[in-house]
Tab-separated table of C-alpha atoms and ligand atoms in Angstrom:
chain	number	residue	atom	x	y	z
A	1	MET	CA	100.787	143.411	84.843
A	2	SER	CA	103.730	142.174	85.272
A	3	LEU	CA	104.605	138.857	83.190
A	4	VAL	CA	105.117	136.969	86.351
A	5	ASP	CA	101.703	138.091	87.444
A	6	THR	CA	99.910	136.841	83.460
A	7	LEU	CA	101.722	133.959	83.684
A	8	ALA	CA	100.079	133.031	86.936
A	9	ALA	CA	97.084	133.982	86.434
A	10	ARG	CA	97.215	132.294	82.976
A	11	LEU	CA	98.137	128.867	84.805
A	12	ASP	CA	95.172	129.562	87.949
A	13	ASP	CA	92.739	129.765	85.610
A	14	ALA	CA	93.832	126.895	83.807
A	15	ALA	CA	93.442	125.377	87.489
A	16	ARG	CA	90.331	126.208	88.272
A	17	ASN	CA	88.305	125.655	84.820
A	18	ALA	CA	90.502	122.460	84.507
A	19	LYS	CA	91.463	123.438	80.555
A	20	SER	CA	95.166	122.838	79.874
A	21	THR	CA	97.431	125.639	78.372
A	22	PRO	CA	100.385	125.478	76.109
A	23	GLN	CA	104.020	125.247	78.079
A	24	LEU	CA	105.149	128.797	79.413
A	25	SER	CA	108.556	127.884	77.245
A	26	LEU	CA	107.218	127.322	74.144
A	27	GLU	CA	106.848	131.511	74.155
A	28	HIS	CA	109.162	133.081	77.292
A	29	ASP	CA	112.633	131.933	78.074
A	30	ILE	CA	112.066	131.683	81.854
A	31	ASP	CA	114.551	130.656	84.181
A	32	VAL	CA	113.829	128.831	87.774
A	33	PRO	CA	113.776	131.527	90.305
A	34	THR	CA	111.320	133.171	87.750
A	35	ALA	CA	109.492	130.038	87.269
A	36	TYR	CA	109.048	129.786	91.720
A	37	ALA	CA	107.917	133.443	91.554
A	38	ILE	CA	105.303	132.991	88.769
A	39	GLN	CA	104.297	129.828	91.243
A	40	ALA	CA	103.954	131.501	94.000
A	41	ALA	CA	101.945	134.284	92.443
A	42	SER	CA	99.673	131.837	91.030
A	43	MET	CA	99.005	130.215	94.654
A	44	LYS	CA	98.795	133.626	95.912
A	45	ARG	CA	95.483	134.105	93.719
A	46	ARG	CA	93.986	130.626	95.947
A	47	PHE	CA	94.904	132.022	98.877
A	48	ASP	CA	93.234	135.671	97.953
A	49	ARG	CA	90.260	133.810	97.294
A	50	GLY	CA	90.572	131.417	101.262
A	51	GLU	CA	92.342	128.867	100.464
A	52	ALA	CA	95.268	127.884	103.306
A	53	LEU	CA	98.607	126.887	103.189
A	54	VAL	CA	98.721	123.456	104.589
A	55	GLY	CA	102.271	122.197	103.692
A	56	VAL	CA	104.712	121.271	100.781
A	57	LYS	CA	105.522	118.877	98.537
A	58	MET	CA	108.623	117.787	96.438
A	59	GLY	CA	108.487	116.259	93.133
A	60	LEU	CA	111.133	114.426	90.654
A	61	THR	CA	112.850	112.830	93.195
A	62	SER	CA	113.129	109.569	92.346
A	63	LEU	CA	114.656	108.224	88.754
A	64	ALA	CA	111.320	106.888	87.983
A	65	LYS	CA	109.180	110.050	87.789
A	66	ALA	CA	112.062	111.812	86.572
A	67	LYS	CA	112.162	109.354	83.660
A	68	GLN	CA	108.898	108.974	82.972
A	69	MET	CA	108.839	113.383	82.820
A	70	GLY	CA	111.861	113.702	81.488
A	71	VAL	CA	112.790	116.721	83.908
A	72	HIS	CA	115.905	115.554	85.796
A	73	GLU	CA	115.742	118.445	89.163
A	74	VAL	CA	113.703	118.349	92.466
A	75	ILE	CA	111.418	120.642	92.388
A	76	TRP	CA	108.536	121.653	95.156
A	77	GLY	CA	104.970	123.301	95.311
A	78	ARG	CA	102.567	124.542	97.797
A	79	LEU	CA	99.695	122.188	99.084
A	80	THR	CA	96.378	123.457	100.372
A	81	ASP	CA	93.524	122.817	102.418
A	82	ALA	CA	91.545	122.721	99.170
A	83	MET	CA	93.937	119.836	97.815
A	84	ARG	CA	93.412	117.469	101.130
A	85	ILE	CA	91.221	114.191	99.728
A	86	ALA	CA	89.645	111.918	102.585
A	87	PRO	CA	91.026	109.260	103.286
A	88	ASN	CA	89.076	106.694	101.073
A	89	GLY	CA	87.148	109.754	99.804
A	90	SER	CA	86.426	110.402	96.146
A	91	VAL	CA	87.032	113.740	93.849
A	92	ALA	CA	84.979	113.962	90.498
A	93	ARG	CA	86.680	113.965	87.197
A	94	PRO	CA	85.614	117.437	85.687
A	95	ARG	CA	87.856	118.897	88.345
A	96	TYR	CA	90.885	118.122	86.650
A	97	VAL	CA	92.533	118.592	83.073
A	98	HIS	CA	94.056	114.598	82.825
A	99	PRO	CA	94.593	113.012	86.514
A	100	ARG	CA	97.829	111.106	87.399
A	101	ALA	CA	98.458	109.161	90.563
A	102	GLU	CA	101.559	108.191	92.512
A	103	PRO	CA	102.365	106.709	95.549
A	104	GLU	CA	104.141	108.861	98.381
A	105	ILE	CA	105.252	108.923	101.706
A	106	ALA	CA	104.199	111.565	103.892
A	107	TYR	CA	105.230	113.567	107.074
A	108	ILE	CA	103.252	115.227	109.342
A	109	VAL	CA	105.256	118.243	111.311
A	110	GLY	CA	105.636	118.188	114.678
A	111	LYS	CA	107.524	121.277	115.582
A	112	ARG	CA	108.000	124.247	113.680
A	113	ILE	CA	110.237	124.081	110.802
A	114	ASP	CA	111.402	127.568	110.530
A	115	ARG	CA	115.092	126.641	108.855
A	116	ALA	CA	117.148	124.699	106.284
A	117	MET	CA	118.102	121.093	108.745
A	118	SER	CA	119.604	118.248	108.225
A	119	PRO	CA	117.416	114.390	108.105
A	120	GLU	CA	117.923	113.698	111.337
A	121	GLU	CA	117.370	117.159	112.948
A	122	ALA	CA	114.264	117.329	110.460
A	123	LEU	CA	112.707	113.996	111.508
A	124	ALA	CA	112.808	115.418	115.047
A	125	HIS	CA	110.398	117.862	114.378
A	126	ILE	CA	108.357	115.191	112.717
A	127	GLU	CA	105.212	113.957	114.500
A	128	SER	CA	104.323	110.669	112.410
A	129	VAL	CA	105.014	108.902	108.845
A	130	ALA	CA	101.949	108.031	106.415
A	131	PRO	CA	101.045	106.163	103.143
A	132	ALA	CA	100.059	108.590	101.105
A	133	ILE	CA	99.219	109.487	97.350
A	134	GLU	CA	99.338	112.208	94.850
A	135	LEU	CA	97.174	112.927	92.784
A	136	ILE	CA	99.160	115.446	89.980
A	137	ASP	CA	97.452	116.967	86.973
A	138	SER	CA	99.530	119.678	85.132
A	139	ARG	CA	98.007	122.012	83.542
A	140	TYR	CA	99.539	122.060	80.314
A	141	GLU	CA	98.215	119.915	77.036
A	142	ASN	CA	99.081	116.586	76.626
A	143	PHE	CA	100.988	116.210	80.592
A	144	LYS	CA	104.360	117.553	79.055
A	145	PHE	CA	106.711	120.450	80.341
A	146	ALA	CA	110.230	121.351	80.820
A	147	LEU	CA	111.471	122.161	84.030
A	148	ALA	CA	110.749	125.845	84.145
A	149	ASP	CA	106.777	125.182	83.520
A	150	VAL	CA	106.749	122.652	85.504
A	151	ILE	CA	107.368	124.704	88.617
A	152	ALA	CA	105.116	127.753	87.400
A	153	ASP	CA	102.046	125.224	87.585
A	154	ASN	CA	102.691	124.486	91.410
A	155	ALA	CA	105.165	120.890	90.510
A	156	SER	CA	101.303	119.287	89.215
A	157	SER	CA	99.780	119.492	92.458
A	158	SER	CA	96.219	119.017	92.417
A	159	GLY	CA	95.052	116.684	95.547
A	160	PHE	CA	96.509	114.062	97.969
A	161	VAL	CA	95.593	111.800	100.695
A	162	ILE	CA	96.983	110.522	103.638
A	163	GLY	CA	96.721	107.414	105.505
A	164	GLU	CA	97.185	106.016	108.681
A	165	ALA	CA	99.714	108.132	110.818
A	166	SER	CA	102.291	106.096	112.477
A	167	PRO	CA	105.483	106.945	114.723
A	168	THR	CA	108.901	108.469	113.779
A	169	SER	CA	110.302	105.239	115.065
A	170	VAL	CA	109.366	103.352	111.935
A	171	ASP	CA	112.723	103.201	109.682
A	172	VAL	CA	111.492	104.388	106.253
A	173	ALA	CA	114.811	104.091	104.641
A	174	ASP	CA	112.969	101.077	102.288
A	175	LEU	CA	110.081	99.830	102.628
A	176	ALA	CA	108.418	97.876	99.666
A	177	ILE	CA	105.448	100.123	97.872
A	178	THR	CA	102.591	98.642	96.069
A	179	PHE	CA	100.001	100.830	93.722
A	180	GLN	CA	97.130	98.915	92.993
A	181	VAL	CA	93.894	100.347	90.517
A	182	ASP	CA	91.223	98.550	91.328
A	183	GLY	CA	92.980	95.889	92.979
A	184	VAL	CA	95.383	95.372	90.307
A	185	THR	CA	98.789	96.070	91.100
A	186	VAL	CA	100.085	98.684	88.485
A	187	GLN	CA	103.186	99.904	89.661
A	188	THR	CA	105.363	98.572	92.786
A	189	GLY	CA	108.499	100.192	94.450
A	190	SER	CA	110.802	100.891	97.891
A	191	SER	CA	110.807	103.881	99.270
A	192	ALA	CA	114.485	103.765	98.681
A	193	ALA	CA	113.665	105.124	95.654
A	194	ILE	CA	113.025	108.431	96.959
A	195	LEU	CA	116.119	110.086	96.900
A	196	GLY	CA	117.752	107.117	98.233
A	197	HIS	CA	115.813	107.912	101.125
A	198	PRO	CA	112.540	109.766	102.445
A	199	GLY	CA	114.487	111.842	104.727
A	200	LYS	CA	116.725	113.439	102.032
A	201	SER	CA	113.458	114.897	100.400
A	202	LEU	CA	112.479	115.780	103.828
A	203	ALA	CA	115.531	118.041	104.399
A	204	ALA	CA	115.655	119.339	100.981
A	205	ALA	CA	112.332	120.581	101.778
A	206	THR	CA	112.906	122.402	104.844
A	207	GLU	CA	116.172	123.926	102.830
A	208	LEU	CA	113.531	124.918	99.914
A	209	ALA	CA	110.519	126.331	101.610
A	210	THR	CA	111.981	128.056	104.466
A	211	LYS	CA	114.216	129.579	101.419
A	212	ALA	CA	110.772	130.962	99.998
A	213	GLY	CA	109.707	132.537	103.200
A	214	ILE	CA	107.650	129.779	104.473
A	215	VAL	CA	107.395	128.079	107.932
A	216	LEU	CA	106.010	124.452	107.990
A	217	GLU	CA	103.910	124.486	111.137
A	218	PRO	CA	102.554	121.826	112.974
A	219	GLY	CA	99.728	119.863	111.170
A	220	PHE	CA	101.672	120.507	107.724
A	221	VAL	CA	102.157	117.840	105.667
A	222	ILE	CA	105.643	117.120	103.664
A	223	MET	CA	105.169	114.703	100.901
A	224	ALA	CA	108.472	113.300	99.347
A	225	GLY	CA	107.512	112.858	95.575
A	226	GLY	CA	106.605	109.965	94.307
A	227	ALA	CA	108.724	106.377	94.598
A	228	THR	CA	107.060	105.013	91.176
A	229	GLU	CA	105.591	106.277	87.656
A	230	ALA	CA	102.723	108.061	87.847
A	231	VAL	CA	99.577	106.241	86.722
A	232	ALA	CA	96.506	108.022	84.531
A	233	LEU	CA	93.210	108.090	86.255
A	234	LYS	CA	89.816	107.418	85.153
A	235	PRO	CA	85.908	107.876	86.371
A	236	GLY	CA	85.462	104.932	88.468
A	237	GLN	CA	88.584	103.663	89.531
A	238	THR	CA	89.716	103.375	93.351
A	239	VAL	CA	93.784	104.105	93.892
A	240	SER	CA	95.528	102.402	96.389
A	241	VAL	CA	98.862	102.305	97.782
A	242	THR	CA	100.161	99.665	100.503
A	243	ILE	CA	103.657	100.719	101.939
A	244	ALA	CA	105.152	97.691	104.401
A	245	GLN	CA	104.537	99.013	108.418
A	246	LEU	CA	102.758	101.888	107.159
A	247	GLY	CA	99.507	100.654	105.710
A	248	ARG	CA	97.324	101.775	103.201
A	249	ALA	CA	95.853	104.937	101.794
A	250	ALA	CA	93.134	105.020	98.792
A	251	PHE	CA	90.591	107.618	96.953
A	252	SER	CA	88.652	107.389	93.954
A	253	LEU	CA	87.487	109.298	91.178
A	254	THR	CA	83.807	109.877	90.389
A	255	ASP	CA	82.298	110.905	87.174
B	301	OOG	C1	105.702	116.830	88.058
B	301	OOG	C2	105.595	116.560	89.799
B	301	OOG	C3	106.601	115.529	90.357
B	301	OOG	C4	106.489	113.879	91.902
B	301	OOG	O1	106.261	113.245	93.083
B	301	OOG	O2	107.293	113.820	91.615
B	301	OOG	C5	105.777	115.057	91.330
B	301	OOG	C6	104.538	115.652	87.575
B	301	OOG	O3	105.269	114.524	87.225
B	301	OOG	O4	103.825	116.156	86.705
B	301	OOG	O5	104.948	115.127	91.919
B	302	MG	MG1	104.113	114.049	93.906
């Protein structure tokens, strides 16, 4: 097996068994293209087991997230159908190593996107926008990683919930965001924290995904990235996001 395939299998096993693994960068000097090759190979193992690609997520698009994780580069990862959490649904703690949640904005594709687009052109290919929460779960010990590690680990993607859809006539440039755990506000912010405008993250997603050979099909989800720091979740907790003009999304973590 090539090194890419070996490391891809290691990350895939860590995710499947919810068992952390040491950072790859502690043992290997991995550049960004190789890290994305590991991500692709690791995700291919899931697709070969029957999971379907349903979109992409952007990561580290806000200063709050970049500072929290100590990585200051925008990254992206693949979303699969197995990561989708039903609105107000629940997922079980044992599936994860150390789950965290963060408030996001999701774009739902209306018209096929097969090339890099400007924010305006990309938005014209979007059907709706929605409040969302991402469940991230780094497969690395202590949720610590360098840039190449997190890229290889599919940008920590583990789950996502999407709230009610709004038309793209709703301007998402600067919407107030409240993030709650069991009804207690734990983070507040604005959608403007996402690269100054979530539309920039959307445009970056069209560029990065299509360069990687991914066509964003109608119905696909594009997550713009966490607008605030992520919060650690414990079993029994319900996490919710409320975004002005868009509404709410929530899910629970069970034992
Ligand atoms: C990496 C993924 C970052 C976001 O929205 O910024 C991310 C991580 O923080 O584990 O999903
Ligand atoms: Mg995220």
